[in-house]
Amino acid sequence: MRRKISKKSPAPRPPVPVTEPEMVEKEIMPFVLRHEDEIITYIKEKAIKETMKSLAPLLEKLEEAVKQHEAAPVPVASPPPPDTPVMNYEEQLKKLQEASTAKIKEKELKIMERMNKLNTRLGNIKP
């Protein structure tokens, strides 16, 4: 069996005095208005410092990459000499035409062989 442990309630705190808008306007606003430029420059400086802190690692990495890129020798890109001699358009066209005519002749020979085989079969069928 478990017993209930009574917890002590926290001591009541005294209420925080509420600042009235009139009091704020009388005390703080004139100070802000007098030192507005100083406050703005302070905020800008803080923002710049925090931004630079967050960007510092990235800037360091970028600087290292630039140094490595500059240190690496840049190879001179020269086109490799062609293995076959360069042909002009007419020579290429002639070679392609010759190749295509050779292929057509081969196909024609195959067709002729098939036709001969069919003719012999048909000749054997007729009594």
XYZ file of N, CA and C in Angstrom:
381
model
N 0.839 -1.184 0.000
C 0.000 0.000 0.000
C 0.879 1.240 0.000
N 0.459 2.134 -0.790
C 1.212 3.374 -0.866
C 0.457 4.481 -0.158
N 1.246 5.287 0.473
C 0.626 6.430 1.153
C 0.728 7.656 0.276
N -0.226 8.491 0.384
C -0.188 9.747 -0.347
C 0.741 10.702 0.385
N 1.631 11.274 -0.395
C 2.534 12.268 0.194
C 1.983 13.626 -0.165
N 1.715 14.383 0.850
C 1.166 15.705 0.588
C 2.308 16.642 0.222
N 2.113 17.335 -0.869
C 3.129 18.294 -1.325
C 2.789 19.654 -0.764
N 3.868 20.324 -0.410
C 3.664 21.682 0.095
C 3.455 22.613 -1.089
N 2.538 23.461 -0.972
C 2.289 24.413 -2.041
C 3.348 25.515 -1.953
N 3.816 26.006 -3.109
C 4.846 27.046 -3.074
C 4.318 28.308 -2.404
N 5.265 28.994 -1.813
C 4.888 30.233 -1.111
C 4.388 31.241 -2.125
N 3.359 31.934 -1.808
C 2.844 32.932 -2.758
C 3.880 34.032 -2.991
N 4.071 34.353 -4.242
C 5.034 35.402 -4.594
C 4.311 36.738 -4.599
N 5.069 37.756 -4.290
C 4.425 39.071 -4.344
C 4.157 39.448 -5.801
N 3.068 40.084 -6.065
C 2.730 40.432 -7.447
C 3.758 41.409 -8.034
N 4.055 41.193 -9.318
C 5.002 42.068 -10.014
C 4.280 43.357 -10.333
N 4.928 44.477 -10.023
C 4.254 45.741 -10.310
C 4.106 45.928 -11.821
N 2.919 46.290 -12.226
C 2.622 46.491 -13.635
C 3.011 47.914 -13.992
N 3.789 48.010 -15.083
C 4.181 49.355 -15.509
C 3.079 49.912 -16.384
N 2.700 51.046 -16.085
C 1.632 51.680 -16.842
C 2.210 52.296 -18.106
N 1.438 52.345 -19.155
C 1.926 52.929 -20.406
C 2.397 54.362 -20.237
N 1.746 55.081 -19.369
C 2.157 56.471 -19.158
C 3.567 56.520 -18.597
N 3.871 55.600 -17.663
C 5.176 55.566 -17.040
C 6.249 55.178 -18.073
N 5.923 54.236 -18.938
C 6.855 53.808 -19.976
C 7.136 54.971 -20.907
N 6.076 55.654 -21.313
C 6.253 56.777 -22.222
C 7.082 57.882 -21.589
N 6.915 58.098 -20.308
C 7.632 59.184 -19.640
C 9.103 58.846 -19.440
N 9.415 57.590 -19.106
C 10.779 57.253 -18.751
C 11.591 56.681 -19.918
N 11.045 55.697 -20.651
C 11.826 54.967 -21.638
C 11.786 55.636 -23.009
N 10.658 56.060 -23.468
C 10.535 56.598 -24.816
C 11.440 57.804 -25.064
N 11.538 58.747 -24.166
C 12.461 59.856 -24.442
C 13.911 59.368 -24.579
N 14.285 58.366 -23.770
C 15.644 57.820 -23.854
C 15.863 57.166 -25.218
N 14.855 56.392 -25.653
C 14.963 55.711 -26.940
C 15.061 56.720 -28.068
N 14.252 57.738 -28.003
C 14.257 58.726 -29.070
C 15.575 59.506 -29.114
N 16.152 59.778 -27.933
C 17.423 60.511 -27.908
C 18.569 59.660 -28.438
N 18.543 58.362 -28.170
C 19.658 57.486 -28.536
C 19.277 56.502 -29.647
N 18.350 56.896 -30.486
C 17.840 56.012 -31.527
C 18.951 55.544 -32.480
N 19.790 56.462 -32.936
C 20.859 56.102 -33.859
C 21.848 55.133 -33.220
N 22.179 55.372 -31.958
C 23.121 54.489 -31.264
C 22.528 53.088 -31.119
N 21.252 53.010 -30.805
C 20.592 51.712 -30.635
C 20.575 50.957 -31.970
N 20.268 51.666 -33.040
C 20.220 51.031 -34.361
C 21.591 50.510 -34.754
N 22.625 51.317 -34.558
C 23.976 50.857 -34.918
C 24.398 49.679 -34.042
N 24.019 49.684 -32.777
C 24.351 48.573 -31.875
C 23.695 47.279 -32.359
N 22.417 47.377 -32.724
C 21.690 46.196 -33.212
C 22.308 45.695 -34.510
N 22.660 46.619 -35.406
C 23.276 46.219 -36.673
C 24.605 45.512 -36.433
N 25.425 46.066 -35.543
C 26.724 45.456 -35.254
C 26.559 44.060 -34.666
N 25.604 43.910 -33.748
C 25.357 42.595 -33.152
C 24.917 41.595 -34.234
N 24.031 42.033 -35.106
C 23.542 41.156 -36.158
C 24.681 40.755 -37.097
N 25.545 41.708 -37.436
C 26.672 41.410 -38.329
C 27.622 40.425 -37.664
N 27.910 40.630 -36.376
C 28.820 39.727 -35.661
C 28.256 38.308 -35.613
N 26.980 38.171 -35.310
C 26.369 36.843 -35.235
C 26.353 36.170 -36.609
N 26.067 36.947 -37.644
C 26.062 36.399 -38.996
C 27.453 35.930 -39.388
N 28.460 36.726 -39.077
C 29.831 36.352 -39.408
C 30.265 35.115 -38.627
N 29.808 34.983 -37.393
C 30.143 33.792 -36.614
C 29.564 32.541 -37.280
N 28.338 32.651 -37.757
C 27.711 31.483 -38.380
C 28.292 31.200 -39.763
N 28.788 32.233 -40.440
C 29.334 32.038 -41.781
C 30.822 31.716 -41.779
N 31.495 31.892 -40.669
C 32.946 31.704 -40.610
C 33.377 30.314 -41.086
N 32.762 29.221 -40.618
C 33.199 27.903 -41.101
C 33.016 27.731 -42.611
N 31.932 28.267 -43.127
C 31.695 28.157 -44.564
C 32.726 28.950 -45.352
N 33.067 30.131 -44.861
C 34.072 30.945 -45.538
C 35.435 30.264 -45.515
N 35.771 29.616 -44.406
C 37.045 28.909 -44.320
C 37.095 27.763 -45.328
N 36.007 27.008 -45.420
C 35.959 25.904 -46.381
C 36.091 26.427 -47.809
N 35.440 27.544 -48.086
C 35.507 28.131 -49.412
C 36.924 28.584 -49.738
N 37.597 29.205 -48.767
C 38.974 29.643 -48.986
C 39.889 28.450 -49.246
N 39.701 27.354 -48.494
C 40.515 26.160 -48.711
C 40.280 25.586 -50.108
N 39.039 25.569 -50.522
C 38.728 25.037 -51.851
C 39.369 25.895 -52.938
N 39.348 27.210 -52.756
C 39.954 28.105 -53.742
C 41.457 27.872 -53.791
N 42.096 27.725 -52.620
C 43.541 27.486 -52.587
C 43.886 26.173 -53.280
N 43.095 25.125 -53.015
C 43.354 23.839 -53.658
C 43.154 23.926 -55.169
N 42.167 24.681 -55.578
C 41.902 24.822 -57.007
C 43.033 25.579 -57.686
N 43.526 26.620 -57.027
C 44.620 27.398 -57.601
C 45.919 26.596 -57.603
N 46.118 25.758 -56.597
C 47.355 24.988 -56.497
C 47.392 23.857 -57.517
N 46.246 23.328 -57.880
C 46.201 22.218 -58.830
C 46.586 22.720 -60.215
N 47.478 21.984 -60.917
C 47.855 22.425 -62.261
C 46.689 22.254 -63.224
N 46.535 23.239 -64.052
C 45.442 23.212 -65.017
C 45.957 22.543 -66.280
N 45.417 21.380 -66.648
C 45.896 20.711 -67.860
C 45.448 21.478 -69.095
N 46.356 21.561 -70.062
C 46.022 22.250 -71.299
C 45.192 21.305 -72.141
N 44.016 21.734 -72.472
C 43.090 20.880 -73.217
C 43.408 20.979 -74.698
N 44.143 19.984 -75.212
C 44.416 19.946 -76.640
C 43.673 18.751 -77.213
N 43.056 18.940 -78.347
C 42.299 17.825 -78.910
C 43.261 16.715 -79.332
N 42.921 15.463 -79.044
C 43.798 14.356 -79.425
C 43.823 14.222 -80.946
N 44.953 13.818 -81.489
C 45.006 13.688 -82.940
C 44.085 12.564 -83.399
N 43.354 12.773 -84.478
C 42.409 11.750 -84.925
C 43.152 10.511 -85.434
N 42.584 9.329 -85.138
C 43.199 8.072 -85.562
C 43.092 7.892 -87.075
N 41.943 8.278 -87.591
C 41.757 8.152 -89.037
C 41.901 9.528 -89.664
N 42.330 9.570 -90.895
C 42.454 10.889 -91.524
C 41.081 11.535 -91.683
N 41.074 12.844 -91.580
C 39.821 13.581 -91.667
C 39.353 13.586 -93.111
N 38.076 13.216 -93.297
C 37.518 13.178 -94.644
C 36.543 14.339 -94.813
N 36.467 14.779 -96.004
C 35.487 15.832 -96.250
C 34.120 15.201 -96.501
N 33.142 16.014 -96.742
C 31.757 15.560 -96.859
C 31.573 14.609 -98.036
N 32.170 14.938 -99.163
C 31.977 14.115 -100.368
C 32.557 12.715 -100.174
N 33.737 12.626 -99.562
C 34.351 11.321 -99.339
C 33.502 10.475 -98.390
N 32.985 11.107 -97.344
C 32.134 10.384 -96.399
C 30.870 9.882 -97.103
N 30.298 10.722 -97.940
C 29.089 10.346 -98.665
C 29.358 9.163 -99.590
N 30.491 9.182 -100.294
C 30.831 8.078 -101.192
C 30.995 6.780 -100.421
N 31.684 6.839 -99.271
C 31.891 5.624 -98.478
C 30.565 5.071 -97.965
N 29.682 5.943 -97.516
C 28.378 5.488 -97.040
C 27.567 4.869 -98.168
N 27.636 5.477 -99.351
C 26.900 4.928 -100.493
C 27.440 3.552 -100.870
N 28.753 3.403 -100.862
C 29.355 2.108 -101.191
C 28.935 1.049 -100.176
N 28.953 1.427 -98.895
C 28.561 0.469 -97.857
C 27.106 0.071 -98.020
N 26.242 1.029 -98.329
C 24.821 0.708 -98.468
C 24.567 -0.132 -99.703
N 25.276 0.128 -100.799
C 25.085 -0.708 -101.996
C 25.563 -2.134 -101.739
N 26.646 -2.287 -100.982
C 27.132 -3.631 -100.659
C 26.092 -4.375 -99.824
N 25.488 -3.695 -98.858
C 24.457 -4.340 -98.032
C 23.255 -4.724 -98.882
N 22.877 -3.868 -99.802
C 21.723 -4.148 -100.654
C 22.010 -5.366 -101.527
N 23.243 -5.459 -102.063
C 23.603 -6.608 -102.901
C 23.537 -7.902 -102.097
N 24.017 -7.870 -100.850
C 23.953 -9.063 -99.999
C 22.510 -9.497 -99.787
N 21.634 -8.516 -99.500
C 20.222 -8.848 -99.280
C 19.582 -9.391 -100.553
N 19.964 -8.820 -101.705
C 19.416 -9.309 -102.969
C 19.836 -10.760 -103.211
N 21.102 -11.080 -102.888
C 21.571 -12.455 -103.058
C 20.784 -13.411 -102.155
N 20.537 -13.015 -100.926
C 19.760 -13.854 -100.015
C 18.350 -14.070 -100.548
N 17.767 -12.996 -101.063
C 16.412 -13.102 -101.612
C 16.399 -14.050 -102.812
N 17.417 -13.939 -103.685
C 17.495 -14.804 -104.868
C 17.624 -16.277 -104.456
N 18.439 -16.536 -103.421
C 18.590 -17.907 -102.934
C 17.254 -18.444 -102.425
N 16.527 -17.637 -101.668
C 15.229 -18.069 -101.145
C 14.253 -18.342 -102.295
N 14.280 -17.455 -103.286
C 13.375 -17.635 -104.436
C 13.703 -18.946 -105.163
N 14.978 -19.220 -105.328
C 15.366 -20.470 -105.990
C 14.887 -21.679 -105.197
N 15.061 -21.620 -103.873
C 14.602 -22.731 -103.029
C 13.097 -22.913 -103.139
N 12.363 -21.803 -103.129
C 10.904 -21.892 -103.253
C 10.506 -22.462 -104.616
N 11.188 -22.015 -105.672
C 10.876 -22.521 -107.014
C 11.134 -24.014 -107.104
N 12.236 -24.479 -106.506
C 12.518 -25.917 -106.550
C 11.468 -26.679 -105.766
N 11.012 -26.175 -104.648
C 9.981 -26.834 -103.863
C 8.676 -26.903 -104.650
N 8.341 -25.744 -105.285
C 7.115 -25.711 -106.062
C 7.209 -26.668 -107.262
N 8.399 -26.734 -107.845
C 8.587 -27.654 -108.983
C 8.447 -29.094 -108.563
N 8.837 -29.413 -107.357
C 8.720 -30.778 -106.862
C 7.277 -31.125 -106.531
N 6.488 -30.132 -106.166
C 5.094 -30.389 -105.780
C 4.247 -30.728 -107.007
N 4.454 -30.086 -108.137
C 3.609 -30.285 -109.322
C 3.915 -31.646 -109.934
N 2.855 -32.467 -110.281
C 3.083 -33.783 -110.898
C 3.237 -33.717 -112.398
